[in-house]
mmCIF file of C-alpha atoms and ligand atoms in Angstrom:
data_model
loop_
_atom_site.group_PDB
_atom_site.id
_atom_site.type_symbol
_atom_site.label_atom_id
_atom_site.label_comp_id
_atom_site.label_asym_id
_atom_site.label_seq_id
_atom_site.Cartn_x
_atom_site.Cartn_y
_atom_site.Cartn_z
ATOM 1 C CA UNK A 1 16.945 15.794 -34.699
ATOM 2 C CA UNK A 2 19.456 17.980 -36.549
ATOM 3 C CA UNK A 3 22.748 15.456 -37.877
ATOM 4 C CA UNK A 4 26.674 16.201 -36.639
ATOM 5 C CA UNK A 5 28.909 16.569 -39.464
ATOM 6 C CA UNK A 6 32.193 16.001 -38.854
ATOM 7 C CA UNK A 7 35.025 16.386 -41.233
ATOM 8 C CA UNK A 8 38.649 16.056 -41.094
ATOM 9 C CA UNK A 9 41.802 16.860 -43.283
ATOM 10 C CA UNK A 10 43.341 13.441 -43.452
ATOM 11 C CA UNK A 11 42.875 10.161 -42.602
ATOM 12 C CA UNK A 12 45.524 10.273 -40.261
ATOM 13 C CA UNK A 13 43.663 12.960 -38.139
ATOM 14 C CA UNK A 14 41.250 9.429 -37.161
ATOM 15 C CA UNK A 15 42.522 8.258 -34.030
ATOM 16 C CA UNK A 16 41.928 11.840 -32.436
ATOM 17 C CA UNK A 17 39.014 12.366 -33.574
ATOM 18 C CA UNK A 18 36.929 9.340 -32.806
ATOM 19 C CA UNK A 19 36.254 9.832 -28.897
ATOM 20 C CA UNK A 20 33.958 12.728 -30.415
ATOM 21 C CA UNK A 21 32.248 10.099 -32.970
ATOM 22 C CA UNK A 22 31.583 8.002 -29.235
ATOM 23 C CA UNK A 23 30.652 10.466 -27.550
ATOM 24 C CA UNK A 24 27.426 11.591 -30.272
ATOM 25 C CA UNK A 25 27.168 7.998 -30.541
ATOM 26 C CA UNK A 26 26.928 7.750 -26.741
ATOM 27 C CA UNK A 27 23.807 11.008 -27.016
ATOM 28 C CA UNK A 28 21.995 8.818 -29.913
ATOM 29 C CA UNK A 29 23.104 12.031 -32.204
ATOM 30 C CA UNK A 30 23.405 11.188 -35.742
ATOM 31 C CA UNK A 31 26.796 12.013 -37.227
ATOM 32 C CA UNK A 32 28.697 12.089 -40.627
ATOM 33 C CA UNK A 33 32.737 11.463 -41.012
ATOM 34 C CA UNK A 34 34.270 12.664 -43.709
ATOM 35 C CA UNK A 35 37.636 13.193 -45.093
ATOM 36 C CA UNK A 36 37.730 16.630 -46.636
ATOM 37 C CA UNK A 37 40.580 19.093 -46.633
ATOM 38 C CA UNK A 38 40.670 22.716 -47.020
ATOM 39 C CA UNK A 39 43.840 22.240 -49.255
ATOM 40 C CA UNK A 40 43.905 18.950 -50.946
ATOM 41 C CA UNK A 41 40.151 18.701 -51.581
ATOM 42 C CA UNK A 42 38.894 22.540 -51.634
ATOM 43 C CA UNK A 43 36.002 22.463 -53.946
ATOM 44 C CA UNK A 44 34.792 18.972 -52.496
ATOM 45 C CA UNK A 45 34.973 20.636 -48.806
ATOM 46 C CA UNK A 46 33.286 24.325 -49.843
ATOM 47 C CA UNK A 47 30.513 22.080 -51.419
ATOM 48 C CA UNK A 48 29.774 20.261 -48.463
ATOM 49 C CA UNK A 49 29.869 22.987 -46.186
ATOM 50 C CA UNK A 50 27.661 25.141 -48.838
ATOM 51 C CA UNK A 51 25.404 22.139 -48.788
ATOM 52 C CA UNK A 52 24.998 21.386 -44.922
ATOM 53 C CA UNK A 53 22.481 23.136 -43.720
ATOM 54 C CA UNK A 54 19.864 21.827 -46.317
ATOM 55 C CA UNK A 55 21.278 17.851 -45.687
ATOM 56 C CA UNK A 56 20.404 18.276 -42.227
ATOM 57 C CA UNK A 57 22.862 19.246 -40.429
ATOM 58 C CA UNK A 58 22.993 21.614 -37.602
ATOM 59 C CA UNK A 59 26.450 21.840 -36.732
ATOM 60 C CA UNK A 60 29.908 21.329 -38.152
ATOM 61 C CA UNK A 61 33.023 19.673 -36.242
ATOM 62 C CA UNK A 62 35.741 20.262 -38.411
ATOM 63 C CA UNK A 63 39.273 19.052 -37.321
ATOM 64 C CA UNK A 64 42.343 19.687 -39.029
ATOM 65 C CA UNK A 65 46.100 20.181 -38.220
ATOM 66 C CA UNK A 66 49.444 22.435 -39.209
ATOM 67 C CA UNK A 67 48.231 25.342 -41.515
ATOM 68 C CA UNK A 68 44.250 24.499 -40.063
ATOM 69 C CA UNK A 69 42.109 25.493 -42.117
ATOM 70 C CA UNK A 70 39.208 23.663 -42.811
ATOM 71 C CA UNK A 71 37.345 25.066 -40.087
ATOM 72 C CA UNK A 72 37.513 28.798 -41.342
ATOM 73 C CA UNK A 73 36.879 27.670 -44.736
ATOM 74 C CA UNK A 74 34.013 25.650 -43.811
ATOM 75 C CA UNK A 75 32.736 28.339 -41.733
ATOM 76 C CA UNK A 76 32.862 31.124 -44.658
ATOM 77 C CA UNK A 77 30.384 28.626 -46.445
ATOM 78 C CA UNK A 78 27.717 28.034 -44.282
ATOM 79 C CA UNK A 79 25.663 30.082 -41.424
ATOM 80 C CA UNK A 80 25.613 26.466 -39.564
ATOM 81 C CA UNK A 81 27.546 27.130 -36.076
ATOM 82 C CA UNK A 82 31.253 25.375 -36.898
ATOM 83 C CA UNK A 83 33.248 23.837 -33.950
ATOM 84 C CA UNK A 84 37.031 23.829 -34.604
ATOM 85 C CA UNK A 85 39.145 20.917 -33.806
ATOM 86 C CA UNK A 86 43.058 21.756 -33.605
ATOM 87 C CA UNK A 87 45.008 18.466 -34.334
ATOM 88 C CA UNK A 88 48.211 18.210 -32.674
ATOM 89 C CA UNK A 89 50.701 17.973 -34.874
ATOM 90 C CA UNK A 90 55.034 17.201 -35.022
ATOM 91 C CA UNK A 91 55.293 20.915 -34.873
ATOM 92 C CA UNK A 92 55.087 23.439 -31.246
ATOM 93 C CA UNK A 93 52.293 20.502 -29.822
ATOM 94 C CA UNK A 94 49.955 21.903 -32.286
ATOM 95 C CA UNK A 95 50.260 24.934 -31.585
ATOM 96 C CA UNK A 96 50.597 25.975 -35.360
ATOM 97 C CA UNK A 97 46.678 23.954 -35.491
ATOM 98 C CA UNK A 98 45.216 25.366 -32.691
ATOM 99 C CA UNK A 99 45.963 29.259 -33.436
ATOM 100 C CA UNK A 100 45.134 28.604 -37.084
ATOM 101 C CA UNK A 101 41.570 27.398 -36.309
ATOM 102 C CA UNK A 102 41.001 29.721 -33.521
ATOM 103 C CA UNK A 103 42.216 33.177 -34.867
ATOM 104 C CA UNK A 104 39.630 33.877 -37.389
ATOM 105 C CA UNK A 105 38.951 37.321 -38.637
ATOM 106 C CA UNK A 106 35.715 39.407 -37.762
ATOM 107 C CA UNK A 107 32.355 38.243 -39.144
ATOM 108 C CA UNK A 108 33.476 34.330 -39.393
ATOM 109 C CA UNK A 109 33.553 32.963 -35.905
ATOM 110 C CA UNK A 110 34.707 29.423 -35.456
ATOM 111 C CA UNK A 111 33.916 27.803 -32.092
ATOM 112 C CA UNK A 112 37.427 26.089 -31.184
ATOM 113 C CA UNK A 113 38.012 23.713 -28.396
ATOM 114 C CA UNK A 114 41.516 22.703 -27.380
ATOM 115 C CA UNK A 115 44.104 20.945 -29.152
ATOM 116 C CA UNK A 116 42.895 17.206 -30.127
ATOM 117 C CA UNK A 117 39.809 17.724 -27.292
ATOM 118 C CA UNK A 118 37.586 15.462 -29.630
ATOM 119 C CA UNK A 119 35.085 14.967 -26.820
ATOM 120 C CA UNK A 120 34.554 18.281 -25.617
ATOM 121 C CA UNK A 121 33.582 19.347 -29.269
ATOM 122 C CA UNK A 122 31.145 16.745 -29.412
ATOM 123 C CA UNK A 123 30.224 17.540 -26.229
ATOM 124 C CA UNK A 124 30.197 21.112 -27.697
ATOM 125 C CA UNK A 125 27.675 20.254 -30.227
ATOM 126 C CA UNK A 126 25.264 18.199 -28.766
ATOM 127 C CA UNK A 127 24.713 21.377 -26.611
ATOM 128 C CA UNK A 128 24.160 23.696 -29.686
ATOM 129 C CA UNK A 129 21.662 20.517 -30.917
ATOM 130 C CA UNK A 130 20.606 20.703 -27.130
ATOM 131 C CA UNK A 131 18.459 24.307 -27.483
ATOM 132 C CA UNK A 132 15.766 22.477 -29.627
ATOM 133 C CA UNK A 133 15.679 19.004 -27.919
ATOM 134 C CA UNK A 134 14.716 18.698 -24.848
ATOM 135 C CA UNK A 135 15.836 15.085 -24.476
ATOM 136 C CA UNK A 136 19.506 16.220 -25.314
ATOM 137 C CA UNK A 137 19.199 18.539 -22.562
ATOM 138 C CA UNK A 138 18.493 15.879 -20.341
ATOM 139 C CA UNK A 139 20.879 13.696 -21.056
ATOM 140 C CA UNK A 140 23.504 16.791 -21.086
ATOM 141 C CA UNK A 141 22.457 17.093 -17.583
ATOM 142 C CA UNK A 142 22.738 13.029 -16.525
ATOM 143 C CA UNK A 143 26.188 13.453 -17.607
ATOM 144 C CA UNK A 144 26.801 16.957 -15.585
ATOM 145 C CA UNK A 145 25.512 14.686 -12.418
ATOM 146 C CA UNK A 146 27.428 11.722 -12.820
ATOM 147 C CA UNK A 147 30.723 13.805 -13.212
ATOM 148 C CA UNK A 148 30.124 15.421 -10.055
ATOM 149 C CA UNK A 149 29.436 12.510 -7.901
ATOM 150 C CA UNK A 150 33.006 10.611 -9.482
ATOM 151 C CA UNK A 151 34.560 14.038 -8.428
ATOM 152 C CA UNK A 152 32.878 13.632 -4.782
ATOM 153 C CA UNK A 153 33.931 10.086 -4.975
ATOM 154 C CA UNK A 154 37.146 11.212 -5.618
ATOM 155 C CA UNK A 155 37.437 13.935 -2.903
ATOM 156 C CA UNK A 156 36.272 11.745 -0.210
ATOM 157 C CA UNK A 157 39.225 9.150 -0.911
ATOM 158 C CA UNK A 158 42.176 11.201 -1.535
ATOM 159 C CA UNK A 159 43.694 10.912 2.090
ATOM 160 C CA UNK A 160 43.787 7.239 1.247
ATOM 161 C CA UNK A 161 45.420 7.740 -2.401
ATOM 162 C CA UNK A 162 48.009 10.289 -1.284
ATOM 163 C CA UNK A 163 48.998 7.566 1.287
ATOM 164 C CA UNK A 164 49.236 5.417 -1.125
ATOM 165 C CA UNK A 165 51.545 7.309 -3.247
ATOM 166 C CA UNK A 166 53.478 8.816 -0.275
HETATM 167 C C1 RP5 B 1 46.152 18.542 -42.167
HETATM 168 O O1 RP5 B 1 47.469 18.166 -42.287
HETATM 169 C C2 RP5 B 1 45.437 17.320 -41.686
HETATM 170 O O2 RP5 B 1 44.286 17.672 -40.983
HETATM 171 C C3 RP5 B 1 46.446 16.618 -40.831
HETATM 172 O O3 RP5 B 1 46.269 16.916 -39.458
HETATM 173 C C4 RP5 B 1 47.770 17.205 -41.311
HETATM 174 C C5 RP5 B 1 48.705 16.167 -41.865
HETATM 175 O O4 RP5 B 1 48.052 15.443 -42.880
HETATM 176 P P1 RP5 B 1 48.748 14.155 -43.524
HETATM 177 O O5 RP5 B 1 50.016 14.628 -44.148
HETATM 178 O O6 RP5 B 1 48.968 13.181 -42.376
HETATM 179 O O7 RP5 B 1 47.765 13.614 -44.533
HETATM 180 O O8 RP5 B 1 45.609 18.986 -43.357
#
């Protein structure tokens, strides 16, 4: 199975972005955390995106906040599919991250998910890893199932839990 790379601009981006380290954990997906900025570390994080696709890996999470762009530049490196990860930052709710992932120009497409939604872009890439593994798919679909019947859970008891907050 094809690795998860997932890199981030600072250290301090960690706490949000390790639900989406569980959750590949969680599919048996194999992933690699790095700390690698598009402006601090430049050369470092071009290299490793240049690099990706012959290490193994078959998708990118890159997270990043403010002026994001490790995502783009990471994308403009490799054909690998990139999933961007706006980190919410002091500034708009991270707003400034999330528009700076997701707006890229024509011919460099970055997949972004929502502001500091670590899971869904795991959840994002075990899909992509998903179309060549059939045992992803199944899992994918376990976890589809079980959400649905909490939901149902939930629907049948919420004359009791309105009357309990009424
Ligand atoms: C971005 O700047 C990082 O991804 C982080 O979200 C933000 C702030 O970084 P630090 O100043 O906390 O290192 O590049």
């Amino acid at each position: 199975m094809k690795k998860v790379a997932i890199l981030m601009g600072s250290k301090s981006d960690a706490p949000v972005v390790a639900p989406a380290v569980k959750t590949l954990k969680a599919f048996g997906v194999e992933a690699t955390v790095r700390v690698l900025s598009a402006h601090r570390t430049p050369g470092e994080a071009m290299a490793f995106a240049a690099g990706a696709a012959d290490a193994g890996y078959g998708v990118m999470i890159c997270c990043a906040g403010k002026a994001a762009h490790l995502a783009g530049v990471c994308a403009a490196h490799t054909t690998l599919p990139v999933i961007g990860l706006p980190i919410k930052s002091s500034f708009m709710d991270g707003l400034d991250s999330l528009l700076s992932t997701v707006q890229m120009p024509a011919g460099i497409p970055v997949a972004t998910v929502g502001v500091n939604a670590a899971e869904n872009a795991a959840l994002l890439a075990v899909q992509i890893l998903a179309l060549a593994d059939e045992g992803l798919t199944l899992k994918l679909k376990e976890r589809k199932a079980k959400m649905t019947a909490d939901i149902l859970r939930d629907d049948k008891a919420i004359d009791e839990i309105m009357a309990g907050l009424i």
